[in-house]
Each structure stands twice: as C-alpha cells, then as structure tokens.
Amino acid sequence: MTVVDLRSDTITQPTPAMRRAMAEAEVGDDVFGEDPTVRKLEEMAADRLGKEAALFTASGTMGNMVSLLTHCGRGDEMILGDQSHIFFYEQGGSAALGGIHPRTVPNQPDGTILIEDLEGAIRQDDVHFPVTRIIALENTHNRCCGSPLCADYMKDVGNLAGKHGLKIHVDGARIFNAAAALDTDVKDLAEYADSISFCLSKGLGSPAGSVVCGTKDFIARARRARKVLGGGMRQAGILAGAGIISLTQMTERLAEDHENAGKLAQGLAHIEGLSVDLANIKTNIVFFDLKKHDLSTESLVKQLEEQGIRILALGPRKLRAVTHYHISSKDIDHVLDSFKSLF
Ligand SMILES: *Cc1c(COP(=O)(O)O)cnc(C)c1O
C-alpha cells in the first residue's frame, strides 16, 4: 500500500540530486571556517535573502535561539505572537537559556499582529519594566494556517520598530512558501528583518539544517552563540550540499504544494462533518475541524491510517494536513475519496 503522509512537510526525503550532492560535497572543518560547501550555502542564502551574511544551523529551533541570544541580553523583553512557534514549540528556550522575557500579544487568524497591539506592548523607560528589545514575527505562520505575511505588513512593523529602536527577528521557517504564495521576491519579505531564519528541511526537502541571515556583524556574533549551543559542526558540508540543492531546485516548485493544499481544503470543505477556514489557507498547511460529534479526531486518524493516509490530530476537534514534495494532485483525489467514504 502506498502511504500518503500529510502529517508535515518535515517528512520529505532528500531528492536523488541531494544524495549525489551530499556524497560529492567538498568538505572541511566548518568550526575553522574551512568548509567550502557550507560557505557556499551561506553566501547563496545571504544573497537570496538580500542580507550581508548567513549562518548554517542544525535546525530551525537553533536558528531562532541563536538569533535571539545574539540580539538580546538577560532580562530583555521580546514581543511575539501568542500562537508563534517560538512561544509554543521551542520549550521556552529563549527564557530558559537566554533569560529573555516573552511578552505575547494576540496573533490574528492571518498570522499578523495588530500594529496597535505591538505598539501597546512596547515598554516605557521605567525602573519597574524590562527593556523591550525585539519583535519576533513568523512567516509563514504555522499555527495560523500557514498564512504568509506580506511586504506591506513587514514595512509597517519595520517602521514601528525603527521608531522605537527595536530589532526584528523573522522566524521564516517557510519564508519561501510565503514568497511563492504572495508571488514576491523573498528579499522583499526579508527587508525589514534584522535577522531571518529559514528551514532547509521542510518543504525544501533537505535532511537537516536551517540558515540565519543578517548583517556581517550580527552573523559573526551569532556564530559564537551557535558554538555555545553545541552547534559548531565539523564537515557540515555533507549537509550543506543538500541545502544548496534546496535553494537552487526546490523553491520554485512550492506553488505546486499550495495548489494541492487548496484543492484538499476545497474538497474537505464540501464534506459534511468537517469545517475548513478557507480564507486563510494560502500555502501548504490545511487546518480543519471535525464537527461530527460521534467521531473523535483520534479514531478518524486511525481509520485514515488504515487506508494509508496520515494526518495529525491536534486536539479533540482540530486536524492538520500539510502538502509537500511527495504529494501529487492524484494523492489529493485519493485522500478526498477516503474522507468521503468515512463520512
Ligand atoms: C519547524 C519550525 C521551526 C523549527 O524548526 P526545527 O528544524 O523543527 O527545529 C521554527 N519555526 C517554525 C514556524 C516552524 O514551522
């Protein structure tokens, strides 16, 4: 039985081109700055995002951690969305390891944070208060249906941050999905970010790795933060080789994943017993709710699994399906047929 695995875009396997690039990568000791393949990936990434320099990290979590540790000192405050990955899914690492105080404000359903909410959260100069240092945004926004934040919104946040002397970090794990969905250059989405991290190992298919981009000075300091986290890898060009293929061969095809996600969402919306918020589904993440009360998400997931379909249950009513490189339009037909047979 072929398995249609829609749990996450992290399950993507490296492409044949990646495996070749990994086997043939020229490598050196990257902690000595001597791995030519890592250097090439970092240069390519910085260039793509319109930044001076970049740093290869083991994961997206490490990319965010390294960035926050570099921007903030202990007791500094970070303003971020209450649905953000950094707040939800990273063990509170910025507080645990960096002493960075999180100040959450509501994420709107489209992943943005109202400018007035951001402005209202910025601290005045008062001995009682922590010092606001940074605004952290997420693009695309994972828990908000993978919504992309557009360049105009980034500019508004950039102006606010500029006015108050704050830094901006963008958790751009899926920034190339955002660029594809908005049909813009990824540079335009990164312009107001003092640092931006993106994942090579999700829709871009690499087996591991993320990249942080920023100024030369920022990246030099981030390199120290990466080392203290144990992220100084030696012949990391084996991984960076795959990352180069991600950047050169995998970004242009993301629109296909979005088309498949749209088709899936439309189909699910027509099934009685399910509800889909179609308005916010613009990339590869489809959240939907189970309305049929004699069925639990757990047992639905089990029944789908028996038909070779994997999705995630994220609560008693909430489900998630994510499209990626291994999912075809025909797979979506098969998934919709299975849903119909179960409802
Ligand atoms: C996956 C993800 C991360 C973390 O990446 P890992 O490589 O899993 O550590 C960070 N932010 C967002 C929005 C993500 O989706």
Coordinates of C-alpha atoms and ligand atoms in Angstrom, one line a residue:
M1 CA 0.0 0.0 0.0
T2 CA 1.4 3.4 -0.9
V3 CA 1.3 5.8 2.0
V4 CA 0.1 9.4 1.6
D5 CA 1.8 11.2 4.5
L6 CA 0.3 14.6 5.2
R7 CA 1.5 14.9 8.8
S8 CA 4.2 17.5 8.0
D9 CA 6.5 18.8 5.3
T10 CA 9.4 17.7 7.6
I11 CA 8.9 14.1 6.5
T12 CA 10.3 14.9 3.0
Q13 CA 13.1 12.6 1.9
P14 CA 16.2 14.1 0.2
T15 CA 16.0 14.1 -3.6
P16 CA 18.4 12.0 -5.7
A17 CA 20.2 15.2 -6.6
M18 CA 20.6 15.9 -2.9
R19 CA 22.0 12.5 -2.2
R20 CA 24.5 13.0 -5.0
A21 CA 25.5 16.4 -3.8
M22 CA 26.0 15.1 -0.3
A23 CA 28.1 12.2 -1.5
E24 CA 30.3 14.5 -3.6
A25 CA 30.4 17.6 -1.3
E26 CA 33.8 19.1 -0.8
V27 CA 34.2 19.5 2.9
G28 CA 36.5 20.9 5.6
D29 CA 36.2 21.8 9.3
D30 CA 33.5 24.4 9.5
V31 CA 34.4 25.5 13.0
F32 CA 37.7 26.6 11.5
G33 CA 35.6 28.2 8.7
E34 CA 37.1 25.8 6.3
D35 CA 34.2 24.0 4.8
P36 CA 33.7 25.3 1.2
T37 CA 30.3 23.8 0.8
V38 CA 28.9 25.4 4.0
R39 CA 30.5 28.7 2.9
K40 CA 28.9 28.5 -0.5
L41 CA 25.4 27.7 1.0
E42 CA 25.8 30.6 3.4
E43 CA 26.8 33.0 0.6
M44 CA 23.9 31.8 -1.6
A45 CA 21.4 32.1 1.2
A46 CA 22.5 35.7 2.2
D47 CA 22.3 36.7 -1.5
R48 CA 18.8 35.2 -1.9
L49 CA 17.5 37.0 1.1
G50 CA 19.3 40.3 0.4
K51 CA 21.4 40.2 3.5
E52 CA 25.2 40.6 4.0
A53 CA 25.9 37.2 5.6
A54 CA 24.4 33.9 6.8
L55 CA 25.0 31.1 9.2
F56 CA 24.1 27.4 8.8
T57 CA 22.4 25.9 11.9
A58 CA 21.4 22.4 12.8
S59 CA 17.7 23.2 13.0
G60 CA 15.1 25.9 12.8
T61 CA 14.9 26.0 16.6
M62 CA 18.6 26.5 16.8
G63 CA 18.4 29.3 14.2
N64 CA 15.8 31.1 16.3
M65 CA 17.7 30.5 19.5
V66 CA 21.0 31.7 18.1
S67 CA 19.3 34.9 16.7
L68 CA 17.5 35.7 19.9
L69 CA 20.6 35.1 22.0
T70 CA 22.5 37.4 19.7
H71 CA 20.0 40.3 19.8
C72 CA 19.0 40.1 23.5
G73 CA 20.6 40.1 26.9
R74 CA 19.2 38.6 30.0
G75 CA 16.1 40.3 31.2
D76 CA 15.4 41.9 27.8
E77 CA 11.9 41.6 26.6
M78 CA 10.7 40.0 23.3
I79 CA 7.3 40.8 21.8
L80 CA 5.9 37.9 19.9
G81 CA 2.6 36.4 18.8
D82 CA 0.7 34.1 21.2
Q83 CA 0.5 31.5 18.5
S84 CA 4.1 31.7 17.4
H85 CA 6.3 28.7 17.1
I86 CA 8.9 30.3 19.3
F87 CA 6.4 30.7 22.1
F88 CA 4.5 27.4 21.6
Y89 CA 7.0 24.8 20.4
E90 CA 10.5 25.7 21.5
Q91 CA 10.4 24.8 25.2
G92 CA 10.6 28.4 26.2
G93 CA 14.3 28.0 25.3
S94 CA 14.9 31.8 24.9
A95 CA 13.8 32.2 28.5
A96 CA 15.5 29.1 29.8
L97 CA 18.8 29.6 28.0
G98 CA 18.8 33.3 27.3
G99 CA 16.9 34.9 30.2
I100 CA 14.7 36.6 27.5
H101 CA 11.4 37.7 28.8
P102 CA 8.5 36.8 26.4
R103 CA 5.7 39.3 26.0
T104 CA 2.9 37.7 24.0
V105 CA 0.3 39.6 22.0
P106 CA -2.6 38.1 20.1
N107 CA -1.9 36.7 16.6
Q108 CA -4.8 37.5 14.2
P109 CA -6.1 34.5 12.2
D110 CA -3.9 35.6 9.3
G111 CA -0.7 35.3 11.4
T112 CA -0.2 39.1 11.7
I113 CA -0.2 41.0 15.0
L114 CA -2.1 44.3 15.0
I115 CA 0.3 47.2 14.9
E116 CA -1.6 48.8 17.8
D117 CA -1.1 45.7 19.8
L118 CA 2.7 45.7 19.1
E119 CA 2.9 49.4 19.9
G120 CA 0.9 48.9 23.1
A121 CA 3.3 46.2 24.3
I122 CA 6.5 48.3 23.9
R123 CA 7.7 49.3 27.4
Q124 CA 8.3 52.9 28.6
D125 CA 11.5 53.7 30.3
D126 CA 10.6 52.9 33.9
V127 CA 12.7 51.1 36.6
H128 CA 9.8 48.6 37.1
F129 CA 9.9 47.4 33.5
P130 CA 12.1 45.1 31.5
V131 CA 13.6 46.7 28.4
T132 CA 11.8 45.9 25.1
R133 CA 14.5 44.7 22.7
I134 CA 12.9 42.8 19.8
I135 CA 9.8 42.0 17.9
A136 CA 9.7 38.4 16.6
L137 CA 7.4 37.6 13.7
E138 CA 6.7 34.3 11.9
N139 CA 6.3 34.0 8.1
T140 CA 4.5 31.8 7.0
H141 CA 2.7 31.5 10.3
N142 CA 2.5 27.8 11.2
R143 CA -0.4 27.8 13.7
C144 CA -2.3 30.4 11.7
C145 CA -3.0 28.1 8.7
G146 CA 0.5 28.7 7.2
S147 CA -0.6 32.3 6.4
P148 CA 2.0 34.5 4.6
L149 CA 2.8 38.0 6.0
C150 CA 3.1 40.4 3.1
A151 CA 5.8 43.0 2.4
D152 CA 3.5 45.9 3.3
Y153 CA 2.8 44.5 6.7
M154 CA 6.5 43.9 7.2
K155 CA 7.1 47.5 6.3
D156 CA 4.6 48.7 8.9
V157 CA 6.3 46.6 11.6
G158 CA 9.7 47.8 10.4
N159 CA 8.6 51.5 10.7
L160 CA 7.3 50.8 14.2
A161 CA 10.5 49.0 15.3
G162 CA 12.6 51.8 13.8
K163 CA 10.7 54.5 15.7
H164 CA 11.3 52.7 19.0
G165 CA 14.8 51.4 18.3
L166 CA 13.8 47.7 18.3
K167 CA 15.2 44.8 16.4
I168 CA 13.0 42.5 14.3
H169 CA 13.6 38.7 14.0
V170 CA 11.6 36.8 11.5
D171 CA 11.1 33.1 12.1
G172 CA 10.9 32.4 8.4
A173 CA 11.0 28.6 8.6
R174 CA 8.7 28.6 5.5
I175 CA 9.6 32.1 4.1
F176 CA 9.9 30.6 0.6
N177 CA 6.3 29.4 0.9
A178 CA 5.4 32.9 1.7
A179 CA 7.2 34.3 -1.3
A180 CA 5.6 31.8 -3.6
A181 CA 2.1 32.4 -2.2
L182 CA 2.5 36.2 -2.5
D183 CA 4.3 35.9 -5.8
T184 CA 7.0 38.2 -4.4
D185 CA 10.8 38.1 -4.2
V186 CA 11.8 36.7 -0.8
K187 CA 14.1 39.7 -0.4
D188 CA 11.1 42.0 -0.2
L189 CA 9.8 39.9 2.8
A190 CA 13.2 40.0 4.5
E191 CA 14.0 43.7 4.0
Y192 CA 12.9 44.9 7.5
A193 CA 14.2 41.8 9.3
D194 CA 17.4 42.4 11.3
S195 CA 17.7 38.6 11.3
I196 CA 15.7 35.9 9.5
S197 CA 15.9 32.2 9.8
F198 CA 14.6 29.6 7.3
C199 CA 14.4 25.8 7.2
L200 CA 16.0 23.8 4.5
S201 CA 14.5 20.6 5.9
K202 CA 10.8 21.2 5.5
G203 CA 9.2 21.9 2.1
L204 CA 12.7 22.4 0.7
G205 CA 13.5 18.8 1.3
S206 CA 16.9 18.7 2.9
P207 CA 17.6 16.1 5.6
A208 CA 18.6 18.7 8.1
G209 CA 19.5 22.3 8.6
S210 CA 18.4 25.9 8.7
V211 CA 20.1 29.2 7.8
V212 CA 20.1 32.5 9.7
C213 CA 20.7 35.7 7.6
G214 CA 21.6 39.2 8.8
T215 CA 24.4 41.8 8.8
K216 CA 28.1 40.7 8.8
D217 CA 28.5 41.9 12.4
F218 CA 25.3 40.1 13.5
I219 CA 26.3 36.8 11.9
A220 CA 29.8 37.0 13.5
R221 CA 28.2 37.3 16.9
A222 CA 25.6 34.6 16.0
R223 CA 28.4 32.2 15.2
R224 CA 29.6 32.5 18.8
A225 CA 26.0 31.8 20.0
R226 CA 25.8 28.8 17.8
K227 CA 29.1 27.4 19.2
V228 CA 27.9 27.7 22.8
L229 CA 24.8 25.8 22.0
G230 CA 26.9 23.0 20.7
G231 CA 26.0 23.8 17.1
G232 CA 29.5 24.1 15.7
M233 CA 29.5 21.1 13.3
R234 CA 32.7 20.0 11.6
Q235 CA 32.4 18.6 8.0
A236 CA 28.9 20.0 7.8
G237 CA 29.3 20.5 4.0
I238 CA 27.7 17.0 3.7
L239 CA 24.5 18.6 4.9
A240 CA 25.1 22.0 3.3
G241 CA 25.4 20.2 -0.1
A242 CA 21.8 19.2 0.2
G243 CA 20.9 22.7 1.3
I244 CA 22.3 24.1 -1.9
I245 CA 20.0 21.8 -3.9
S246 CA 17.1 23.0 -1.7
L247 CA 17.9 26.6 -2.7
T248 CA 18.5 26.0 -6.4
Q249 CA 16.0 23.3 -7.2
M250 CA 13.2 23.3 -4.6
T251 CA 12.0 26.8 -4.0
E252 CA 10.3 27.3 -7.4
R253 CA 8.1 24.2 -7.0
L254 CA 6.4 25.2 -3.7
A255 CA 3.5 26.8 -5.6
E256 CA 2.5 23.2 -6.6
D257 CA 2.2 22.3 -2.9
H258 CA 0.0 25.3 -2.4
E259 CA -2.2 24.3 -5.3
N260 CA -2.6 20.8 -3.8
A261 CA -3.3 22.2 -0.3
G262 CA -6.0 24.5 -1.9
K263 CA -7.6 21.5 -3.7
L264 CA -7.5 19.5 -0.5
A265 CA -9.1 22.3 1.6
Q266 CA -11.8 22.9 -1.0
G267 CA -12.6 19.2 -1.1
L268 CA -12.7 18.9 2.7
A269 CA -14.9 21.9 2.9
H270 CA -17.6 20.1 0.9
I271 CA -17.7 17.2 3.3
E272 CA -20.5 17.4 5.8
G273 CA -19.0 16.9 9.3
L274 CA -15.9 18.9 8.6
S275 CA -15.3 22.6 8.6
V276 CA -12.4 24.4 6.9
D277 CA -11.5 28.1 7.2
L278 CA -10.8 28.5 3.5
A279 CA -10.0 32.2 3.7
N280 CA -6.6 31.7 5.4
I281 CA -5.4 28.7 3.5
K282 CA -2.8 30.2 1.1
T283 CA 0.2 27.9 1.4
N284 CA 0.7 24.3 2.2
I285 CA -0.9 23.9 5.7
V286 CA -4.5 22.9 6.0
F287 CA -6.2 23.1 9.4
F288 CA -9.7 21.8 9.7
D289 CA -12.2 20.9 12.4
L290 CA -14.2 17.8 13.0
K291 CA -17.8 18.7 13.6
K292 CA -19.2 15.1 13.6
H293 CA -19.7 14.5 17.3
D294 CA -19.9 10.7 17.3
L295 CA -16.3 10.6 15.9
S296 CA -13.1 11.6 17.7
T297 CA -10.1 13.0 15.8
E298 CA -8.1 10.2 17.2
S299 CA -10.3 7.5 15.7
L300 CA -10.6 9.4 12.4
V301 CA -6.8 9.5 12.2
K302 CA -6.7 5.7 12.9
Q303 CA -9.3 4.9 10.2
L304 CA -7.4 7.1 7.7
E305 CA -4.1 5.3 8.6
E306 CA -5.8 2.0 7.7
Q307 CA -6.3 3.4 4.2
G308 CA -2.7 4.6 4.0
I309 CA -3.3 8.2 4.8
R310 CA -1.6 10.0 7.6
I311 CA -2.7 13.3 9.1
L312 CA -2.2 14.9 12.5
A313 CA -4.8 15.3 15.2
L314 CA -4.0 18.5 17.1
G315 CA -6.8 18.2 19.7
P316 CA -10.3 16.8 20.2
R317 CA -11.6 18.7 17.2
K318 CA -8.6 20.0 15.3
L319 CA -6.8 18.3 12.5
R320 CA -3.9 19.2 10.2
A321 CA -2.7 18.1 6.8
V322 CA 0.4 19.5 5.1
T323 CA 1.3 19.1 1.4
H324 CA 4.9 18.8 0.2
Y325 CA 7.2 17.4 -2.5
H326 CA 5.9 13.8 -2.2
I327 CA 2.2 14.6 -2.5
S328 CA 0.7 14.8 -6.0
S329 CA -2.7 16.0 -7.2
K330 CA -3.7 12.4 -7.6
D331 CA -2.9 11.7 -4.0
I332 CA -5.2 14.5 -3.0
D333 CA -8.0 12.8 -5.1
H334 CA -7.3 9.6 -3.2
V335 CA -7.4 11.4 0.2
L336 CA -10.7 13.1 -0.6
D337 CA -12.2 9.8 -1.8
S338 CA -11.2 8.2 1.5
F339 CA -12.7 11.0 3.6
K340 CA -15.9 10.7 1.6
S341 CA -16.1 7.0 2.3
L342 CA -15.6 7.6 6.0
F343 CA -18.3 10.4 6.3
Ligands
LIG1 C1 9.6 23.8 12.1 C2 9.5 25.2 12.6 C3 10.6 25.7 13.4 C4 11.7 24.8 14.0 O1 12.4 24.1 13.1 P1 13.1 22.7 13.6 O2 14.0 22.5 12.5 O3 12.0 21.7 13.7 O4 13.8 23.0 14.9 C5 10.5 27.0 13.7 N1 9.5 27.8 13.3 C6 8.5 27.4 12.6 C7 7.5 28.3 12.1 C8 8.5 26.1 12.2 O5 7.5 25.6 11.5

